[in-house]
Amino acid sequence: MILQLIILVVKIILLIGLLMGGFAYTMLLERRLLGFFQLRLGPNRVGPFGLMQPLADGLKMAMKEDLMPNGADKWVFRMAPVFSLFAALSVDAVIPFGAPIHLFGTTISLDIANPSIGLLIAFAFSSLGIYGIVLGGWASQNKYSLLGGIRASAQMISYELAMGLSVLGVLMLAGTANLEGIVLAQKEHGWFFIPEFIPFLIYYTTAIAETNRTPFDLPEAESELVAGYHTEYSGFRFAMFYIAEYINMIAVSGIAVTLFFGGWLGPSFLPPIIWFLLKVGVSIFIFIWIRATFPRFRYDKLMSFGWKFLVPVSFVYFLATAAFVSGVI
């Protein structure tokens, strides 16, 4: 029992360390890639090849003054970014990063928890993250921040439904909602990306919207809302919203890899965890590529696209998958 507790604590510490390091260098990768796409250099001054830039940014944010509007709800204002970050970290707790390993005479799974309804728990925590954005916008007592929070909630309602429908086919093909079970089902039947190509595109689109990434970054929309829900935030609290955004991007990429691309499965010349991280890295690259390519949607077009296109298409494909699994077609 004590050994299991020690292993769990070590896994939690390693996961948080991996995610915080992943956030820092994902942000650096994005800035360098955006520079490449836009024919400029990007950050390259701090350390060799600019590799110390995340440390410099962290120190800068930690030393900035933590400001708060006079009329703000102080407790909610302080807790909103913490809530967003907690929800983002919690999603990764149920994602299996690799095949179980054997150490100290015991089998260690490369995840924090492996519940039978792991996908549902991941989606539940993923959807909770929006409360931090909404509460931060409301507590700021700034109309632009409030509009950003309202936009975020409306966007989440629009795209969560399509996201949920897009993964139901995977659950039917795998016969389980356990994320490790879904990976093992793909070992037998092949990647679900092939039969579920359209649902994958829908999931990926809704994941971009859920993480408030371009072209669905309407809750921020600096041309209309100054900076949206985090207009009044500064210092490390401001940074926490961005840490949550990048960790969310890693999380939804991890779920996409698990559901559609075989998770940690790959040829034996690389360890399973390396295959998983490589696949997640490709997904993050596509996130950044999309940001550099597409302009921001107009808000009415964003909502229309979610309700009038993504939801009907995902529902029809779900019915087709159900008919195939049941033997009707």
mmCIF file of C-alpha atoms in Angstrom:
data_model
loop_
_atom_site.group_PDB
_atom_site.id
_atom_site.type_symbol
_atom_site.label_atom_id
_atom_site.label_comp_id
_atom_site.label_asym_id
_atom_site.label_seq_id
_atom_site.Cartn_x
_atom_site.Cartn_y
_atom_site.Cartn_z
ATOM 1 C CA MET A 1 0.000 0.000 0.000
ATOM 2 C CA ILE A 2 2.788 2.424 0.935
ATOM 3 C CA LEU A 3 4.692 1.523 -2.243
ATOM 4 C CA GLN A 4 1.592 2.209 -4.353
ATOM 5 C CA LEU A 5 1.148 5.579 -2.635
ATOM 6 C CA ILE A 6 4.796 6.505 -3.256
ATOM 7 C CA ILE A 7 4.491 5.489 -6.922
ATOM 8 C CA LEU A 8 1.331 7.595 -7.284
ATOM 9 C CA VAL A 9 2.972 10.675 -5.744
ATOM 10 C CA VAL A 10 6.050 10.278 -7.949
ATOM 11 C CA LYS A 11 3.865 9.922 -11.050
ATOM 12 C CA ILE A 12 1.921 13.079 -10.153
ATOM 13 C CA ILE A 13 5.142 15.065 -9.641
ATOM 14 C CA LEU A 14 6.619 13.772 -12.908
ATOM 15 C CA LEU A 15 3.422 14.506 -14.841
ATOM 16 C CA ILE A 16 3.171 18.082 -13.545
ATOM 17 C CA GLY A 17 6.871 18.624 -14.294
ATOM 18 C CA LEU A 18 6.473 17.188 -17.797
ATOM 19 C CA LEU A 19 3.426 19.338 -18.502
ATOM 20 C CA MET A 20 4.986 22.546 -17.185
ATOM 21 C CA GLY A 21 8.139 21.914 -19.196
ATOM 22 C CA GLY A 22 5.990 20.940 -22.166
ATOM 23 C CA PHE A 23 4.040 24.201 -21.853
ATOM 24 C CA ALA A 24 7.206 26.308 -21.731
ATOM 25 C CA TYR A 25 8.809 24.773 -24.788
ATOM 26 C CA THR A 26 5.548 24.440 -26.704
ATOM 27 C CA MET A 27 5.193 28.206 -26.350
ATOM 28 C CA LEU A 28 8.782 28.675 -27.549
ATOM 29 C CA LEU A 29 8.179 26.275 -30.444
ATOM 30 C CA GLU A 30 5.080 28.229 -31.433
ATOM 31 C CA ARG A 31 6.915 31.548 -31.409
ATOM 32 C CA ARG A 32 9.750 30.146 -33.493
ATOM 33 C CA LEU A 33 7.403 28.435 -35.951
ATOM 34 C CA LEU A 34 5.270 31.562 -36.316
ATOM 35 C CA GLY A 35 8.461 33.450 -37.038
ATOM 36 C CA PHE A 36 9.360 30.891 -39.702
ATOM 37 C CA PHE A 37 5.891 31.036 -41.272
ATOM 38 C CA GLN A 38 6.021 34.852 -41.297
ATOM 39 C CA LEU A 39 9.610 35.061 -42.638
ATOM 40 C CA ARG A 40 11.190 36.335 -39.430
ATOM 41 C CA LEU A 41 13.420 34.804 -36.751
ATOM 42 C CA GLY A 42 11.336 34.668 -33.591
ATOM 43 C CA PRO A 43 12.988 34.704 -30.129
ATOM 44 C CA ASN A 44 16.651 33.686 -30.429
ATOM 45 C CA ARG A 45 18.588 35.922 -28.018
ATOM 46 C CA VAL A 46 18.263 34.297 -24.589
ATOM 47 C CA GLY A 47 20.543 31.275 -24.359
ATOM 48 C CA PRO A 48 21.735 29.119 -27.268
ATOM 49 C CA PHE A 49 19.136 29.214 -30.068
ATOM 50 C CA GLY A 50 16.817 31.056 -27.677
ATOM 51 C CA LEU A 51 16.284 27.942 -25.518
ATOM 52 C CA MET A 52 16.324 29.953 -22.279
ATOM 53 C CA GLN A 53 13.524 32.263 -23.425
ATOM 54 C CA PRO A 54 10.819 30.388 -21.412
ATOM 55 C CA LEU A 55 12.848 30.905 -18.230
ATOM 56 C CA ALA A 56 13.218 34.616 -18.983
ATOM 57 C CA ASP A 57 9.477 34.908 -19.656
ATOM 58 C CA GLY A 58 8.673 33.103 -16.406
ATOM 59 C CA LEU A 59 10.919 35.411 -14.371
ATOM 60 C CA LYS A 60 9.418 38.452 -16.081
ATOM 61 C CA MET A 61 5.866 37.347 -15.252
ATOM 62 C CA ALA A 62 6.776 36.468 -11.656
ATOM 63 C CA MET A 63 8.239 39.958 -11.098
ATOM 64 C CA LYS A 64 5.367 41.912 -12.644
ATOM 65 C CA GLU A 65 2.951 43.687 -10.316
ATOM 66 C CA ASP A 66 -0.259 41.761 -9.584
ATOM 67 C CA LEU A 67 -2.965 44.353 -10.278
ATOM 68 C CA MET A 68 -6.673 44.108 -9.491
ATOM 69 C CA PRO A 69 -9.518 46.494 -10.428
ATOM 70 C CA ASN A 70 -11.127 48.317 -7.488
ATOM 71 C CA GLY A 71 -14.585 46.903 -8.145
ATOM 72 C CA ALA A 72 -13.480 43.319 -8.773
ATOM 73 C CA ASP A 73 -14.764 40.363 -6.779
ATOM 74 C CA LYS A 74 -11.408 39.718 -5.157
ATOM 75 C CA TRP A 75 -11.779 36.035 -4.232
ATOM 76 C CA VAL A 76 -13.239 34.992 -7.603
ATOM 77 C CA PHE A 77 -10.734 37.178 -9.476
ATOM 78 C CA ARG A 78 -7.836 35.451 -7.723
ATOM 79 C CA MET A 79 -9.184 31.915 -8.060
ATOM 80 C CA ALA A 80 -10.353 31.990 -11.706
ATOM 81 C CA PRO A 81 -6.913 31.336 -13.300
ATOM 82 C CA VAL A 82 -6.176 28.689 -10.661
ATOM 83 C CA PHE A 83 -9.423 26.927 -11.564
ATOM 84 C CA SER A 84 -8.568 26.942 -15.281
ATOM 85 C CA LEU A 85 -5.100 25.557 -14.613
ATOM 86 C CA PHE A 86 -6.384 22.858 -12.246
ATOM 87 C CA ALA A 87 -8.956 21.662 -14.802
ATOM 88 C CA ALA A 88 -6.317 21.560 -17.558
ATOM 89 C CA LEU A 89 -3.913 19.514 -15.426
ATOM 90 C CA SER A 90 -6.695 17.142 -14.342
ATOM 91 C CA VAL A 91 -7.504 16.137 -17.940
ATOM 92 C CA ASP A 92 -4.000 14.746 -18.394
ATOM 93 C CA ALA A 93 -4.328 12.595 -15.273
ATOM 94 C CA VAL A 94 -6.403 9.958 -17.113
ATOM 95 C CA ILE A 95 -4.493 9.932 -20.428
ATOM 96 C CA PRO A 96 -2.166 6.894 -20.749
ATOM 97 C CA PHE A 97 1.253 8.073 -21.936
ATOM 98 C CA GLY A 98 2.634 4.617 -22.654
ATOM 99 C CA ALA A 99 2.340 0.908 -22.049
ATOM 100 C CA PRO A 100 2.565 -0.285 -18.427
ATOM 101 C CA ILE A 101 6.109 -0.949 -17.209
ATOM 102 C CA HIS A 102 7.455 -3.336 -14.561
ATOM 103 C CA LEU A 103 9.578 -1.874 -11.741
ATOM 104 C CA PHE A 104 10.214 -2.897 -8.128
ATOM 105 C CA GLY A 105 8.315 -6.132 -8.689
ATOM 106 C CA THR A 106 5.107 -4.295 -9.545
ATOM 107 C CA THR A 107 3.333 -3.168 -12.698
ATOM 108 C CA ILE A 108 3.243 0.615 -13.098
ATOM 109 C CA SER A 109 0.764 2.181 -15.506
ATOM 110 C CA LEU A 110 1.939 5.377 -17.196
ATOM 111 C CA ASP A 111 -1.047 7.427 -16.092
ATOM 112 C CA ILE A 112 -2.287 8.829 -12.810
ATOM 113 C CA ALA A 113 -5.650 7.042 -12.936
ATOM 114 C CA ASN A 114 -7.154 4.444 -15.230
ATOM 115 C CA PRO A 115 -10.938 4.546 -14.636
ATOM 116 C CA SER A 116 -13.329 2.510 -16.755
ATOM 117 C CA ILE A 117 -14.941 5.759 -17.953
ATOM 118 C CA GLY A 118 -11.671 7.607 -18.516
ATOM 119 C CA LEU A 119 -12.843 9.406 -21.655
ATOM 120 C CA LEU A 120 -15.923 10.764 -19.901
ATOM 121 C CA ILE A 121 -13.819 12.007 -16.991
ATOM 122 C CA ALA A 122 -11.376 13.680 -19.398
ATOM 123 C CA PHE A 123 -14.263 15.435 -21.145
ATOM 124 C CA ALA A 124 -15.795 16.434 -17.802
ATOM 125 C CA PHE A 125 -12.622 18.150 -16.576
ATOM 126 C CA SER A 126 -12.045 19.636 -20.021
ATOM 127 C CA SER A 127 -15.455 21.294 -19.942
ATOM 128 C CA LEU A 128 -14.897 22.583 -16.376
ATOM 129 C CA GLY A 129 -11.987 24.727 -17.535
ATOM 130 C CA ILE A 130 -14.404 27.183 -19.120
ATOM 131 C CA TYR A 131 -15.595 28.226 -15.645
ATOM 132 C CA GLY A 132 -12.229 29.834 -14.940
ATOM 133 C CA ILE A 133 -12.548 31.952 -18.083
ATOM 134 C CA VAL A 134 -16.169 32.927 -17.424
ATOM 135 C CA LEU A 135 -15.565 33.720 -13.748
ATOM 136 C CA GLY A 136 -12.398 35.668 -14.552
ATOM 137 C CA GLY A 137 -14.286 37.782 -17.082
ATOM 138 C CA TRP A 138 -17.215 38.349 -14.711
ATOM 139 C CA ALA A 139 -15.125 39.092 -11.611
ATOM 140 C CA SER A 140 -13.040 41.729 -13.431
ATOM 141 C CA GLN A 141 -15.954 44.211 -13.518
ATOM 142 C CA ASN A 142 -14.951 45.137 -17.072
ATOM 143 C CA LYS A 143 -17.501 44.962 -19.867
ATOM 144 C CA TYR A 144 -14.933 43.741 -22.393
ATOM 145 C CA SER A 145 -13.783 41.003 -20.030
ATOM 146 C CA LEU A 146 -17.403 40.027 -19.393
ATOM 147 C CA LEU A 147 -18.106 39.829 -23.141
ATOM 148 C CA GLY A 148 -15.063 37.588 -23.547
ATOM 149 C CA GLY A 149 -16.324 35.263 -20.812
ATOM 150 C CA ILE A 150 -19.816 35.135 -22.330
ATOM 151 C CA ARG A 151 -18.348 34.369 -25.738
ATOM 152 C CA ALA A 152 -16.292 31.560 -24.249
ATOM 153 C CA SER A 153 -19.347 29.967 -22.615
ATOM 154 C CA ALA A 154 -21.461 30.220 -25.795
ATOM 155 C CA GLN A 155 -18.587 28.789 -27.820
ATOM 156 C CA MET A 156 -18.181 25.874 -25.406
ATOM 157 C CA ILE A 157 -21.900 25.017 -25.552
ATOM 158 C CA SER A 158 -21.782 25.059 -29.363
ATOM 159 C CA TYR A 159 -18.712 22.875 -29.786
ATOM 160 C CA GLU A 160 -18.917 20.484 -26.823
ATOM 161 C CA LEU A 161 -21.981 18.804 -28.354
ATOM 162 C CA ALA A 162 -20.236 18.172 -31.673
ATOM 163 C CA MET A 163 -17.120 16.998 -29.824
ATOM 164 C CA GLY A 164 -19.108 14.481 -27.781
ATOM 165 C CA LEU A 165 -20.902 13.134 -30.848
ATOM 166 C CA SER A 166 -17.636 12.831 -32.789
ATOM 167 C CA VAL A 167 -16.118 10.323 -30.334
ATOM 168 C CA LEU A 168 -19.161 8.087 -29.860
ATOM 169 C CA GLY A 169 -18.214 6.057 -32.925
ATOM 170 C CA VAL A 170 -14.809 5.318 -31.384
ATOM 171 C CA LEU A 171 -16.490 4.117 -28.186
ATOM 172 C CA MET A 172 -18.726 1.773 -30.173
ATOM 173 C CA LEU A 173 -15.826 0.375 -32.211
ATOM 174 C CA ALA A 174 -13.656 -0.126 -29.113
ATOM 175 C CA GLY A 175 -16.495 -1.342 -26.887
ATOM 176 C CA THR A 176 -15.182 0.642 -23.923
ATOM 177 C CA ALA A 177 -14.772 4.189 -22.587
ATOM 178 C CA ASN A 178 -11.496 3.260 -20.885
ATOM 179 C CA LEU A 179 -8.663 5.091 -22.660
ATOM 180 C CA GLU A 180 -6.161 2.250 -22.256
ATOM 181 C CA GLY A 181 -8.798 -0.151 -23.583
ATOM 182 C CA ILE A 182 -9.336 2.076 -26.629
ATOM 183 C CA VAL A 183 -5.598 1.965 -27.383
ATOM 184 C CA LEU A 184 -5.487 -1.828 -27.047
ATOM 185 C CA ALA A 185 -8.555 -2.159 -29.305
ATOM 186 C CA GLN A 186 -6.602 -0.320 -32.014
ATOM 187 C CA LYS A 187 -3.773 -2.825 -31.614
ATOM 188 C CA GLU A 188 -6.235 -5.456 -32.804
ATOM 189 C CA HIS A 189 -8.357 -3.496 -35.306
ATOM 190 C CA GLY A 190 -5.986 -0.780 -36.523
ATOM 191 C CA TRP A 191 -6.109 2.957 -35.954
ATOM 192 C CA PHE A 192 -9.649 4.308 -35.646
ATOM 193 C CA PHE A 193 -8.517 7.319 -37.683
ATOM 194 C CA ILE A 194 -9.214 5.283 -40.839
ATOM 195 C CA PRO A 195 -12.918 4.376 -40.330
ATOM 196 C CA GLU A 196 -13.557 7.524 -38.271
ATOM 197 C CA PHE A 197 -11.820 10.067 -40.513
ATOM 198 C CA ILE A 198 -14.728 12.554 -40.607
ATOM 199 C CA PRO A 199 -15.337 12.356 -36.813
ATOM 200 C CA PHE A 200 -11.607 12.942 -36.292
ATOM 201 C CA LEU A 201 -11.756 16.151 -38.344
ATOM 202 C CA ILE A 202 -14.805 17.240 -36.336
ATOM 203 C CA TYR A 203 -13.098 16.406 -33.037
ATOM 204 C CA TYR A 204 -9.962 18.288 -34.026
ATOM 205 C CA THR A 205 -11.958 21.341 -35.112
ATOM 206 C CA THR A 206 -13.935 21.381 -31.866
ATOM 207 C CA ALA A 207 -10.713 20.895 -29.878
ATOM 208 C CA ILE A 208 -9.309 24.058 -31.455
ATOM 209 C CA ALA A 209 -12.507 25.895 -30.518
ATOM 210 C CA GLU A 210 -12.489 24.528 -26.972
ATOM 211 C CA THR A 211 -8.916 25.652 -26.376
ATOM 212 C CA ASN A 212 -9.742 29.139 -27.765
ATOM 213 C CA ARG A 213 -7.062 28.875 -30.404
ATOM 214 C CA THR A 214 -7.016 30.745 -33.712
ATOM 215 C CA PRO A 215 -9.248 30.845 -35.784
ATOM 216 C CA PHE A 216 -11.665 30.332 -32.853
ATOM 217 C CA ASP A 217 -10.051 32.739 -30.379
ATOM 218 C CA LEU A 218 -13.133 34.976 -30.115
ATOM 219 C CA PRO A 219 -13.031 35.124 -26.254
ATOM 220 C CA GLU A 220 -9.775 37.116 -26.618
ATOM 221 C CA ALA A 221 -10.322 38.950 -29.958
ATOM 222 C CA GLU A 222 -8.007 41.878 -29.206
ATOM 223 C CA SER A 223 -9.393 43.929 -32.128
ATOM 224 C CA GLU A 224 -12.832 43.942 -30.451
ATOM 225 C CA LEU A 225 -12.357 43.177 -26.755
ATOM 226 C CA VAL A 226 -8.864 44.560 -25.944
ATOM 227 C CA ALA A 227 -7.849 41.099 -24.685
ATOM 228 C CA GLY A 228 -11.183 39.620 -23.654
ATOM 229 C CA TYR A 229 -11.608 37.735 -20.405
ATOM 230 C CA HIS A 230 -8.055 38.394 -19.155
ATOM 231 C CA THR A 231 -7.919 42.129 -19.960
ATOM 232 C CA GLU A 232 -7.590 43.081 -16.283
ATOM 233 C CA TYR A 233 -5.091 40.355 -15.363
ATOM 234 C CA SER A 234 -1.371 40.927 -14.969
ATOM 235 C CA GLY A 235 1.692 39.172 -13.642
ATOM 236 C CA PHE A 236 1.584 35.482 -12.857
ATOM 237 C CA ARG A 237 -2.222 35.288 -12.808
ATOM 238 C CA PHE A 238 -2.217 36.394 -16.436
ATOM 239 C CA ALA A 239 0.430 33.748 -17.165
ATOM 240 C CA MET A 240 -1.700 31.039 -15.540
ATOM 241 C CA PHE A 241 -4.427 31.506 -18.148
ATOM 242 C CA TYR A 242 -1.841 30.954 -20.869
ATOM 243 C CA ILE A 243 -0.335 27.956 -19.090
ATOM 244 C CA ALA A 244 -3.853 26.458 -18.925
ATOM 245 C CA GLU A 245 -4.390 27.135 -22.647
ATOM 246 C CA TYR A 246 -1.197 25.366 -23.690
ATOM 247 C CA ILE A 247 -1.718 22.457 -21.302
ATOM 248 C CA ASN A 248 -5.253 22.144 -22.694
ATOM 249 C CA MET A 249 -3.747 22.008 -26.169
ATOM 250 C CA ILE A 250 -1.441 19.184 -25.041
ATOM 251 C CA ALA A 251 -4.396 17.412 -23.400
ATOM 252 C CA VAL A 252 -6.754 17.514 -26.399
ATOM 253 C CA SER A 253 -3.860 16.403 -28.609
ATOM 254 C CA GLY A 254 -3.236 13.491 -26.242
ATOM 255 C CA ILE A 255 -6.907 12.509 -26.384
ATOM 256 C CA ALA A 256 -6.885 12.733 -30.201
ATOM 257 C CA VAL A 257 -3.812 10.511 -30.382
ATOM 258 C CA THR A 258 -5.350 8.023 -27.943
ATOM 259 C CA LEU A 259 -8.707 7.825 -29.701
ATOM 260 C CA PHE A 260 -7.711 7.921 -33.346
ATOM 261 C CA PHE A 261 -3.980 7.180 -33.755
ATOM 262 C CA GLY A 262 -3.284 4.218 -31.501
ATOM 263 C CA GLY A 263 -1.931 6.098 -28.496
ATOM 264 C CA TRP A 264 1.507 4.759 -27.636
ATOM 265 C CA LEU A 265 1.397 1.994 -30.278
ATOM 266 C CA GLY A 266 4.164 2.015 -32.878
ATOM 267 C CA PRO A 267 7.093 0.010 -34.254
ATOM 268 C CA SER A 268 9.306 -1.540 -31.580
ATOM 269 C CA PHE A 269 12.478 0.385 -32.477
ATOM 270 C CA LEU A 270 11.256 3.253 -30.236
ATOM 271 C CA PRO A 271 9.781 3.011 -26.705
ATOM 272 C CA PRO A 272 5.970 3.378 -26.553
ATOM 273 C CA ILE A 273 6.117 6.667 -24.635
ATOM 274 C CA ILE A 274 8.312 8.177 -27.381
ATOM 275 C CA TRP A 275 5.726 7.209 -30.006
ATOM 276 C CA PHE A 276 3.034 8.868 -27.928
ATOM 277 C CA LEU A 277 5.021 12.082 -27.488
ATOM 278 C CA LEU A 278 5.929 12.200 -31.196
ATOM 279 C CA LYS A 279 2.269 11.893 -32.198
ATOM 280 C CA VAL A 280 1.277 14.602 -29.713
ATOM 281 C CA GLY A 281 4.086 16.782 -31.079
ATOM 282 C CA VAL A 282 2.728 16.437 -34.634
ATOM 283 C CA SER A 283 -0.740 17.430 -33.389
ATOM 284 C CA ILE A 284 0.658 20.518 -31.638
ATOM 285 C CA PHE A 285 2.548 21.465 -34.807
ATOM 286 C CA ILE A 286 -0.759 21.352 -36.724
ATOM 287 C CA PHE A 287 -2.381 23.575 -34.067
ATOM 288 C CA ILE A 288 0.377 26.142 -34.620
ATOM 289 C CA TRP A 289 0.241 25.788 -38.399
ATOM 290 C CA ILE A 290 -3.506 26.452 -38.363
ATOM 291 C CA ARG A 291 -2.945 29.559 -36.222
ATOM 292 C CA ALA A 292 -0.481 30.908 -38.778
ATOM 293 C CA THR A 293 -2.760 30.122 -41.731
ATOM 294 C CA PHE A 294 -6.380 31.048 -41.004
ATOM 295 C CA PRO A 295 -7.916 34.397 -40.031
ATOM 296 C CA ARG A 296 -10.259 34.708 -37.073
ATOM 297 C CA PHE A 297 -13.900 33.764 -37.704
ATOM 298 C CA ARG A 298 -16.640 36.344 -37.342
ATOM 299 C CA TYR A 299 -18.611 35.395 -34.237
ATOM 300 C CA ASP A 300 -21.941 34.702 -35.941
ATOM 301 C CA LYS A 301 -20.114 32.537 -38.509
ATOM 302 C CA LEU A 302 -18.439 30.644 -35.688
ATOM 303 C CA MET A 303 -21.740 29.795 -34.000
ATOM 304 C CA SER A 304 -23.425 28.956 -37.292
ATOM 305 C CA PHE A 305 -20.592 26.610 -38.264
ATOM 306 C CA GLY A 306 -20.893 24.750 -34.966
ATOM 307 C CA TRP A 307 -24.669 24.326 -34.828
ATOM 308 C CA LYS A 308 -25.564 24.073 -38.521
ATOM 309 C CA PHE A 309 -22.654 22.001 -39.823
ATOM 310 C CA LEU A 310 -20.555 20.208 -37.201
ATOM 311 C CA VAL A 311 -23.433 18.952 -35.032
ATOM 312 C CA PRO A 312 -25.555 17.532 -37.916
ATOM 313 C CA VAL A 313 -22.564 15.917 -39.653
ATOM 314 C CA SER A 314 -21.261 14.326 -36.446
ATOM 315 C CA PHE A 315 -24.758 13.051 -35.597
ATOM 316 C CA VAL A 316 -25.252 11.477 -39.053
ATOM 317 C CA TYR A 317 -21.818 9.809 -38.888
ATOM 318 C CA PHE A 318 -22.614 8.525 -35.399
ATOM 319 C CA LEU A 319 -25.813 6.913 -36.705
ATOM 320 C CA ALA A 320 -23.892 5.365 -39.623
ATOM 321 C CA THR A 321 -21.287 3.909 -37.242
ATOM 322 C CA ALA A 322 -24.005 2.554 -34.969
ATOM 323 C CA ALA A 323 -25.684 0.886 -37.950
ATOM 324 C CA PHE A 324 -22.356 -0.650 -39.013
ATOM 325 C CA VAL A 325 -21.466 -1.954 -35.543
ATOM 326 C CA SER A 326 -24.942 -3.460 -35.072
ATOM 327 C CA GLY A 327 -24.766 -5.178 -38.454
ATOM 328 C CA VAL A 328 -27.592 -3.218 -40.085
ATOM 329 C CA ILE A 329 -25.241 -2.170 -42.922
#
